[in-house]
Amino acid sequence: MNRAEKLKNIRLAVHEDAVQIAALIAPYIPQFVLNEQGAQKLQQPVIEALLNHATVHYYVYAPDQHIRAVIAFNSAGHLIHFFTAQSFLRQGLGRLLWQYAEASMLAQGNEHISVNSSCDAQGVYEAFGFYTVSSVIEASGLRFIQMRKDLSRAR
């Protein structure tokens, strides 16, 4: 499948996707969740709330209605979720969704993108042009590193 065909499989997530999204995220929880407070932030009810939030843009890559990757960001340019199903890693789906989201944020006039990255994902974000702005933080039940990408440099 070429890039143009893959792009056709990206769509806005809908309320009915929350179950699949939660299941896709679940295997990653041990990488950065410290306790139940953190785990709750990645459960179906919170995902449903994000899908209903007017300033959140939540996209899925879903050929044949099977969600294989997700990316969500808010209007201020903060990346909220970015996950690829483990069985589809290293196939370019994450990069495809990332490029789609980055173009959207640029079009919205965002000057930078921020993310609270898991320690395991730091290298992925660095490959996308992010830089670290904090040491490891443990807060609200999650372990993460704050990262940022300046879009003015990307133009």
mmCIF file with all atom_site columns, C-alpha atoms in Angstrom:
data_model
loop_
_atom_site.group_PDB
_atom_site.id
_atom_site.type_symbol
_atom_site.label_atom_id
_atom_site.label_alt_id
_atom_site.label_comp_id
_atom_site.label_asym_id
_atom_site.label_entity_id
_atom_site.label_seq_id
_atom_site.pdbx_PDB_ins_code
_atom_site.Cartn_x
_atom_site.Cartn_y
_atom_site.Cartn_z
_atom_site.occupancy
_atom_site.B_iso_or_equiv
_atom_site.pdbx_formal_charge
_atom_site.auth_seq_id
_atom_site.auth_comp_id
_atom_site.auth_asym_id
_atom_site.auth_atom_id
_atom_site.pdbx_PDB_model_num
ATOM 1   C CA . MET A 1 1   ? 0.000   0.000  0.000  1.00 0.00 ? 1   MET A CA 1
ATOM 2   C CA . ASN A 1 2   ? 1.493   3.366  -0.986 1.00 0.00 ? 2   ASN A CA 1
ATOM 3   C CA . ARG A 1 3   ? 1.492   6.516  1.149  1.00 0.00 ? 3   ARG A CA 1
ATOM 4   C CA . ALA A 1 4   ? -1.595  8.016  -0.495 1.00 0.00 ? 4   ALA A CA 1
ATOM 5   C CA . GLU A 1 5   ? -3.562  4.824  0.135  1.00 0.00 ? 5   GLU A CA 1
ATOM 6   C CA . LYS A 1 6   ? -2.382  4.713  3.751  1.00 0.00 ? 6   LYS A CA 1
ATOM 7   C CA . LEU A 1 7   ? -3.421  8.346  4.285  1.00 0.00 ? 7   LEU A CA 1
ATOM 8   C CA . LYS A 1 8   ? -6.981  7.363  3.347  1.00 0.00 ? 8   LYS A CA 1
ATOM 9   C CA . ASN A 1 9   ? -7.020  5.126  6.438  1.00 0.00 ? 9   ASN A CA 1
ATOM 10  C CA . ILE A 1 10  ? -6.492  8.051  8.823  1.00 0.00 ? 10  ILE A CA 1
ATOM 11  C CA . ARG A 1 11  ? -9.701  9.441  10.272 1.00 0.00 ? 11  ARG A CA 1
ATOM 12  C CA . LEU A 1 12  ? -10.999 11.282 13.289 1.00 0.00 ? 12  LEU A CA 1
ATOM 13  C CA . ALA A 1 13  ? -11.698 8.930  16.155 1.00 0.00 ? 13  ALA A CA 1
ATOM 14  C CA . VAL A 1 14  ? -15.308 8.521  17.235 1.00 0.00 ? 14  VAL A CA 1
ATOM 15  C CA . HIS A 1 15  ? -16.846 7.550  20.566 1.00 0.00 ? 15  HIS A CA 1
ATOM 16  C CA . GLU A 1 16  ? -17.222 3.919  19.452 1.00 0.00 ? 16  GLU A CA 1
ATOM 17  C CA . ASP A 1 17  ? -13.426 3.688  19.003 1.00 0.00 ? 17  ASP A CA 1
ATOM 18  C CA . ALA A 1 18  ? -12.683 4.151  22.711 1.00 0.00 ? 18  ALA A CA 1
ATOM 19  C CA . VAL A 1 19  ? -12.687 0.414  23.487 1.00 0.00 ? 19  VAL A CA 1
ATOM 20  C CA . GLN A 1 20  ? -10.190 -0.365 20.710 1.00 0.00 ? 20  GLN A CA 1
ATOM 21  C CA . ILE A 1 21  ? -8.035  2.635  21.634 1.00 0.00 ? 21  ILE A CA 1
ATOM 22  C CA . ALA A 1 22  ? -7.850  1.573  25.289 1.00 0.00 ? 22  ALA A CA 1
ATOM 23  C CA . ALA A 1 23  ? -6.903  -1.965 24.236 1.00 0.00 ? 23  ALA A CA 1
ATOM 24  C CA . LEU A 1 24  ? -4.180  -0.650 21.913 1.00 0.00 ? 24  LEU A CA 1
ATOM 25  C CA . ILE A 1 25  ? -2.690  1.492  24.718 1.00 0.00 ? 25  ILE A CA 1
ATOM 26  C CA . ALA A 1 26  ? -2.901  -1.192 27.450 1.00 0.00 ? 26  ALA A CA 1
ATOM 27  C CA . PRO A 1 27  ? 0.373   -3.040 26.647 1.00 0.00 ? 27  PRO A CA 1
ATOM 28  C CA . TYR A 1 28  ? 2.317   0.231  27.038 1.00 0.00 ? 28  TYR A CA 1
ATOM 29  C CA . ILE A 1 29  ? 0.999   1.050  30.511 1.00 0.00 ? 29  ILE A CA 1
ATOM 30  C CA . PRO A 1 30  ? 3.832   -0.694 32.428 1.00 0.00 ? 30  PRO A CA 1
ATOM 31  C CA . GLN A 1 31  ? 6.393   1.500  30.639 1.00 0.00 ? 31  GLN A CA 1
ATOM 32  C CA . PHE A 1 32  ? 5.314   4.751  32.267 1.00 0.00 ? 32  PHE A CA 1
ATOM 33  C CA . VAL A 1 33  ? 2.419   4.278  34.686 1.00 0.00 ? 33  VAL A CA 1
ATOM 34  C CA . LEU A 1 34  ? 3.388   4.280  38.347 1.00 0.00 ? 34  LEU A CA 1
ATOM 35  C CA . ASN A 1 35  ? 0.085   3.547  40.068 1.00 0.00 ? 35  ASN A CA 1
ATOM 36  C CA . GLU A 1 36  ? -3.697  3.343  39.717 1.00 0.00 ? 36  GLU A CA 1
ATOM 37  C CA . GLN A 1 37  ? -4.014  7.132  39.449 1.00 0.00 ? 37  GLN A CA 1
ATOM 38  C CA . GLY A 1 38  ? -1.849  7.057  36.328 1.00 0.00 ? 38  GLY A CA 1
ATOM 39  C CA . ALA A 1 39  ? -3.529  3.958  34.909 1.00 0.00 ? 39  ALA A CA 1
ATOM 40  C CA . GLN A 1 40  ? -6.940  5.593  35.114 1.00 0.00 ? 40  GLN A CA 1
ATOM 41  C CA . LYS A 1 41  ? -5.749  8.339  32.739 1.00 0.00 ? 41  LYS A CA 1
ATOM 42  C CA . LEU A 1 42  ? -5.476  5.743  29.979 1.00 0.00 ? 42  LEU A CA 1
ATOM 43  C CA . GLN A 1 43  ? -8.751  3.927  30.499 1.00 0.00 ? 43  GLN A CA 1
ATOM 44  C CA . GLN A 1 44  ? -11.822 3.985  28.279 1.00 0.00 ? 44  GLN A CA 1
ATOM 45  C CA . PRO A 1 45  ? -13.787 6.675  30.215 1.00 0.00 ? 45  PRO A CA 1
ATOM 46  C CA . VAL A 1 46  ? -10.910 9.156  29.938 1.00 0.00 ? 46  VAL A CA 1
ATOM 47  C CA . ILE A 1 47  ? -10.448 8.356  26.248 1.00 0.00 ? 47  ILE A CA 1
ATOM 48  C CA . GLU A 1 48  ? -14.166 8.939  25.707 1.00 0.00 ? 48  GLU A CA 1
ATOM 49  C CA . ALA A 1 49  ? -13.862 12.312 27.455 1.00 0.00 ? 49  ALA A CA 1
ATOM 50  C CA . LEU A 1 50  ? -10.953 13.255 25.184 1.00 0.00 ? 50  LEU A CA 1
ATOM 51  C CA . LEU A 1 51  ? -13.005 12.287 22.124 1.00 0.00 ? 51  LEU A CA 1
ATOM 52  C CA . ASN A 1 52  ? -15.762 14.632 23.305 1.00 0.00 ? 52  ASN A CA 1
ATOM 53  C CA . HIS A 1 53  ? -13.440 17.544 24.063 1.00 0.00 ? 53  HIS A CA 1
ATOM 54  C CA . ALA A 1 54  ? -13.704 20.357 21.507 1.00 0.00 ? 54  ALA A CA 1
ATOM 55  C CA . THR A 1 55  ? -9.995  21.258 21.609 1.00 0.00 ? 55  THR A CA 1
ATOM 56  C CA . VAL A 1 56  ? -8.692  17.693 21.244 1.00 0.00 ? 56  VAL A CA 1
ATOM 57  C CA . HIS A 1 57  ? -7.940  16.289 17.803 1.00 0.00 ? 57  HIS A CA 1
ATOM 58  C CA . TYR A 1 58  ? -7.879  12.495 18.039 1.00 0.00 ? 58  TYR A CA 1
ATOM 59  C CA . TYR A 1 59  ? -6.963  10.505 14.921 1.00 0.00 ? 59  TYR A CA 1
ATOM 60  C CA . VAL A 1 60  ? -6.750  6.787  14.258 1.00 0.00 ? 60  VAL A CA 1
ATOM 61  C CA . TYR A 1 61  ? -5.159  4.734  11.525 1.00 0.00 ? 61  TYR A CA 1
ATOM 62  C CA . ALA A 1 62  ? -7.849  2.132  10.945 1.00 0.00 ? 62  ALA A CA 1
ATOM 63  C CA . PRO A 1 63  ? -7.885  0.071  7.773  1.00 0.00 ? 63  PRO A CA 1
ATOM 64  C CA . ASP A 1 64  ? -10.857 -2.301 7.793  1.00 0.00 ? 64  ASP A CA 1
ATOM 65  C CA . GLN A 1 65  ? -12.096 -0.609 11.003 1.00 0.00 ? 65  GLN A CA 1
ATOM 66  C CA . HIS A 1 66  ? -9.250  -2.192 13.021 1.00 0.00 ? 66  HIS A CA 1
ATOM 67  C CA . ILE A 1 67  ? -7.316  0.546  14.805 1.00 0.00 ? 67  ILE A CA 1
ATOM 68  C CA . ARG A 1 68  ? -3.591  0.041  14.416 1.00 0.00 ? 68  ARG A CA 1
ATOM 69  C CA . ALA A 1 69  ? -2.280  3.428  15.599 1.00 0.00 ? 69  ALA A CA 1
ATOM 70  C CA . VAL A 1 70  ? -3.551  6.568  17.327 1.00 0.00 ? 70  VAL A CA 1
ATOM 71  C CA . ILE A 1 71  ? -2.421  10.145 17.782 1.00 0.00 ? 71  ILE A CA 1
ATOM 72  C CA . ALA A 1 72  ? -4.131  12.880 19.769 1.00 0.00 ? 72  ALA A CA 1
ATOM 73  C CA . PHE A 1 73  ? -3.168  16.484 20.387 1.00 0.00 ? 73  PHE A CA 1
ATOM 74  C CA . ASN A 1 74  ? -4.832  19.600 21.647 1.00 0.00 ? 74  ASN A CA 1
ATOM 75  C CA . SER A 1 75  ? -5.239  22.944 19.925 1.00 0.00 ? 75  SER A CA 1
ATOM 76  C CA . ALA A 1 76  ? -2.291  24.361 21.885 1.00 0.00 ? 76  ALA A CA 1
ATOM 77  C CA . GLY A 1 77  ? 0.023   21.820 20.242 1.00 0.00 ? 77  GLY A CA 1
ATOM 78  C CA . HIS A 1 78  ? 0.447   19.372 23.113 1.00 0.00 ? 78  HIS A CA 1
ATOM 79  C CA . LEU A 1 79  ? 0.618   15.729 22.088 1.00 0.00 ? 79  LEU A CA 1
ATOM 80  C CA . ILE A 1 80  ? -1.676  13.715 24.357 1.00 0.00 ? 80  ILE A CA 1
ATOM 81  C CA . HIS A 1 81  ? -1.548  10.159 22.962 1.00 0.00 ? 81  HIS A CA 1
ATOM 82  C CA . PHE A 1 82  ? 0.670   8.576  20.330 1.00 0.00 ? 82  PHE A CA 1
ATOM 83  C CA . PHE A 1 83  ? 0.643   4.772  20.173 1.00 0.00 ? 83  PHE A CA 1
ATOM 84  C CA . THR A 1 84  ? 0.996   2.064  17.549 1.00 0.00 ? 84  THR A CA 1
ATOM 85  C CA . ALA A 1 85  ? -0.319  -1.443 18.119 1.00 0.00 ? 85  ALA A CA 1
ATOM 86  C CA . GLN A 1 86  ? 2.690   -3.549 19.088 1.00 0.00 ? 86  GLN A CA 1
ATOM 87  C CA . SER A 1 87  ? 2.093   -6.016 16.260 1.00 0.00 ? 87  SER A CA 1
ATOM 88  C CA . PHE A 1 88  ? 2.389   -3.135 13.749 1.00 0.00 ? 88  PHE A CA 1
ATOM 89  C CA . LEU A 1 89  ? 5.550   -1.462 15.055 1.00 0.00 ? 89  LEU A CA 1
ATOM 90  C CA . ARG A 1 90  ? 8.382   -0.678 12.622 1.00 0.00 ? 90  ARG A CA 1
ATOM 91  C CA . GLN A 1 91  ? 6.033   -0.486 9.615  1.00 0.00 ? 91  GLN A CA 1
ATOM 92  C CA . GLY A 1 92  ? 5.922   3.304  9.284  1.00 0.00 ? 92  GLY A CA 1
ATOM 93  C CA . LEU A 1 93  ? 2.423   3.777  10.729 1.00 0.00 ? 93  LEU A CA 1
ATOM 94  C CA . GLY A 1 94  ? 3.648   5.936  13.604 1.00 0.00 ? 94  GLY A CA 1
ATOM 95  C CA . ARG A 1 95  ? 5.680   8.128  11.269 1.00 0.00 ? 95  ARG A CA 1
ATOM 96  C CA . LEU A 1 96  ? 2.697   8.451  8.920  1.00 0.00 ? 96  LEU A CA 1
ATOM 97  C CA . LEU A 1 97  ? 0.396   9.552  11.762 1.00 0.00 ? 97  LEU A CA 1
ATOM 98  C CA . TRP A 1 98  ? 3.088   11.832 13.174 1.00 0.00 ? 98  TRP A CA 1
ATOM 99  C CA . GLN A 1 99  ? 3.533   13.606 9.829  1.00 0.00 ? 99  GLN A CA 1
ATOM 100 C CA . TYR A 1 100 ? -0.237  13.961 9.496  1.00 0.00 ? 100 TYR A CA 1
ATOM 101 C CA . ALA A 1 101 ? -0.567  15.464 12.985 1.00 0.00 ? 101 ALA A CA 1
ATOM 102 C CA . GLU A 1 102 ? 2.449   17.740 12.587 1.00 0.00 ? 102 GLU A CA 1
ATOM 103 C CA . ALA A 1 103 ? 1.046   19.139 9.329  1.00 0.00 ? 103 ALA A CA 1
ATOM 104 C CA . SER A 1 104 ? -2.272  19.730 11.062 1.00 0.00 ? 104 SER A CA 1
ATOM 105 C CA . MET A 1 105 ? -0.611  21.570 13.955 1.00 0.00 ? 105 MET A CA 1
ATOM 106 C CA . LEU A 1 106 ? 1.397   23.697 11.518 1.00 0.00 ? 106 LEU A CA 1
ATOM 107 C CA . ALA A 1 107 ? -1.792  24.549 9.620  1.00 0.00 ? 107 ALA A CA 1
ATOM 108 C CA . GLN A 1 108 ? -3.407  25.609 12.922 1.00 0.00 ? 108 GLN A CA 1
ATOM 109 C CA . GLY A 1 109 ? -0.573  28.065 13.493 1.00 0.00 ? 109 GLY A CA 1
ATOM 110 C CA . ASN A 1 110 ? 1.149   26.275 16.355 1.00 0.00 ? 110 ASN A CA 1
ATOM 111 C CA . GLU A 1 111 ? 4.723   27.465 16.825 1.00 0.00 ? 111 GLU A CA 1
ATOM 112 C CA . HIS A 1 112 ? 5.798   24.459 18.871 1.00 0.00 ? 112 HIS A CA 1
ATOM 113 C CA . ILE A 1 113 ? 4.690   20.996 19.917 1.00 0.00 ? 113 ILE A CA 1
ATOM 114 C CA . SER A 1 114 ? 5.125   19.607 23.408 1.00 0.00 ? 114 SER A CA 1
ATOM 115 C CA . VAL A 1 115 ? 4.854   16.070 24.722 1.00 0.00 ? 115 VAL A CA 1
ATOM 116 C CA . ASN A 1 116 ? 5.262   14.244 27.994 1.00 0.00 ? 116 ASN A CA 1
ATOM 117 C CA . SER A 1 117 ? 7.204   11.304 26.587 1.00 0.00 ? 117 SER A CA 1
ATOM 118 C CA . SER A 1 118 ? 7.679   7.952  28.223 1.00 0.00 ? 118 SER A CA 1
ATOM 119 C CA . CYS A 1 119 ? 11.359  7.205  28.779 1.00 0.00 ? 119 CYS A CA 1
ATOM 120 C CA . ASP A 1 120 ? 11.094  4.381  26.241 1.00 0.00 ? 120 ASP A CA 1
ATOM 121 C CA . ALA A 1 121 ? 9.767   6.727  23.545 1.00 0.00 ? 121 ALA A CA 1
ATOM 122 C CA . GLN A 1 122 ? 12.327  9.503  24.004 1.00 0.00 ? 122 GLN A CA 1
ATOM 123 C CA . GLY A 1 123 ? 14.424  8.283  21.048 1.00 0.00 ? 123 GLY A CA 1
ATOM 124 C CA . VAL A 1 124 ? 11.383  8.239  18.764 1.00 0.00 ? 124 VAL A CA 1
ATOM 125 C CA . TYR A 1 125 ? 10.597  11.863 19.570 1.00 0.00 ? 125 TYR A CA 1
ATOM 126 C CA . GLU A 1 126 ? 14.233  12.870 19.159 1.00 0.00 ? 126 GLU A CA 1
ATOM 127 C CA . ALA A 1 127 ? 14.138  11.309 15.675 1.00 0.00 ? 127 ALA A CA 1
ATOM 128 C CA . PHE A 1 128 ? 11.127  13.540 14.947 1.00 0.00 ? 128 PHE A CA 1
ATOM 129 C CA . GLY A 1 129 ? 13.093  16.653 15.965 1.00 0.00 ? 129 GLY A CA 1
ATOM 130 C CA . PHE A 1 130 ? 12.072  17.031 19.618 1.00 0.00 ? 130 PHE A CA 1
ATOM 131 C CA . TYR A 1 131 ? 14.503  18.006 22.342 1.00 0.00 ? 131 TYR A CA 1
ATOM 132 C CA . THR A 1 132 ? 14.352  17.318 26.069 1.00 0.00 ? 132 THR A CA 1
ATOM 133 C CA . VAL A 1 133 ? 13.251  20.148 28.363 1.00 0.00 ? 133 VAL A CA 1
ATOM 134 C CA . SER A 1 134 ? 13.213  18.251 31.681 1.00 0.00 ? 134 SER A CA 1
ATOM 135 C CA . SER A 1 135 ? 14.732  15.352 33.500 1.00 0.00 ? 135 SER A CA 1
ATOM 136 C CA . VAL A 1 136 ? 12.500  12.399 34.337 1.00 0.00 ? 136 VAL A CA 1
ATOM 137 C CA . ILE A 1 137 ? 9.375   13.554 36.165 1.00 0.00 ? 137 ILE A CA 1
ATOM 138 C CA . GLU A 1 138 ? 7.075   11.407 38.293 1.00 0.00 ? 138 GLU A CA 1
ATOM 139 C CA . ALA A 1 139 ? 3.731   13.130 38.754 1.00 0.00 ? 139 ALA A CA 1
ATOM 140 C CA . SER A 1 140 ? 0.040   12.222 38.812 1.00 0.00 ? 140 SER A CA 1
ATOM 141 C CA . GLY A 1 141 ? 0.858   8.525  38.627 1.00 0.00 ? 141 GLY A CA 1
ATOM 142 C CA . LEU A 1 142 ? 2.989   8.780  35.468 1.00 0.00 ? 142 LEU A CA 1
ATOM 143 C CA . ARG A 1 143 ? 6.725   8.793  34.685 1.00 0.00 ? 143 ARG A CA 1
ATOM 144 C CA . PHE A 1 144 ? 7.700   10.991 31.751 1.00 0.00 ? 144 PHE A CA 1
ATOM 145 C CA . ILE A 1 145 ? 10.159  13.407 30.187 1.00 0.00 ? 145 ILE A CA 1
ATOM 146 C CA . GLN A 1 146 ? 8.933   16.746 28.886 1.00 0.00 ? 146 GLN A CA 1
ATOM 147 C CA . MET A 1 147 ? 9.991   17.336 25.290 1.00 0.00 ? 147 MET A CA 1
ATOM 148 C CA . ARG A 1 148 ? 9.418   20.065 22.745 1.00 0.00 ? 148 ARG A CA 1
ATOM 149 C CA . LYS A 1 149 ? 9.738   20.681 19.019 1.00 0.00 ? 149 LYS A CA 1
ATOM 150 C CA . ASP A 1 150 ? 9.910   24.176 17.607 1.00 0.00 ? 150 ASP A CA 1
ATOM 151 C CA . LEU A 1 151 ? 7.907   24.277 14.384 1.00 0.00 ? 151 LEU A CA 1
ATOM 152 C CA . SER A 1 152 ? 9.464   27.545 13.268 1.00 0.00 ? 152 SER A CA 1
ATOM 153 C CA . ARG A 1 153 ? 12.664  25.537 12.691 1.00 0.00 ? 153 ARG A CA 1
ATOM 154 C CA . ALA A 1 154 ? 10.732  22.923 10.723 1.00 0.00 ? 154 ALA A CA 1
ATOM 155 C CA . ARG A 1 155 ? 9.351   25.373 8.171  1.00 0.00 ? 155 ARG A CA 1
#
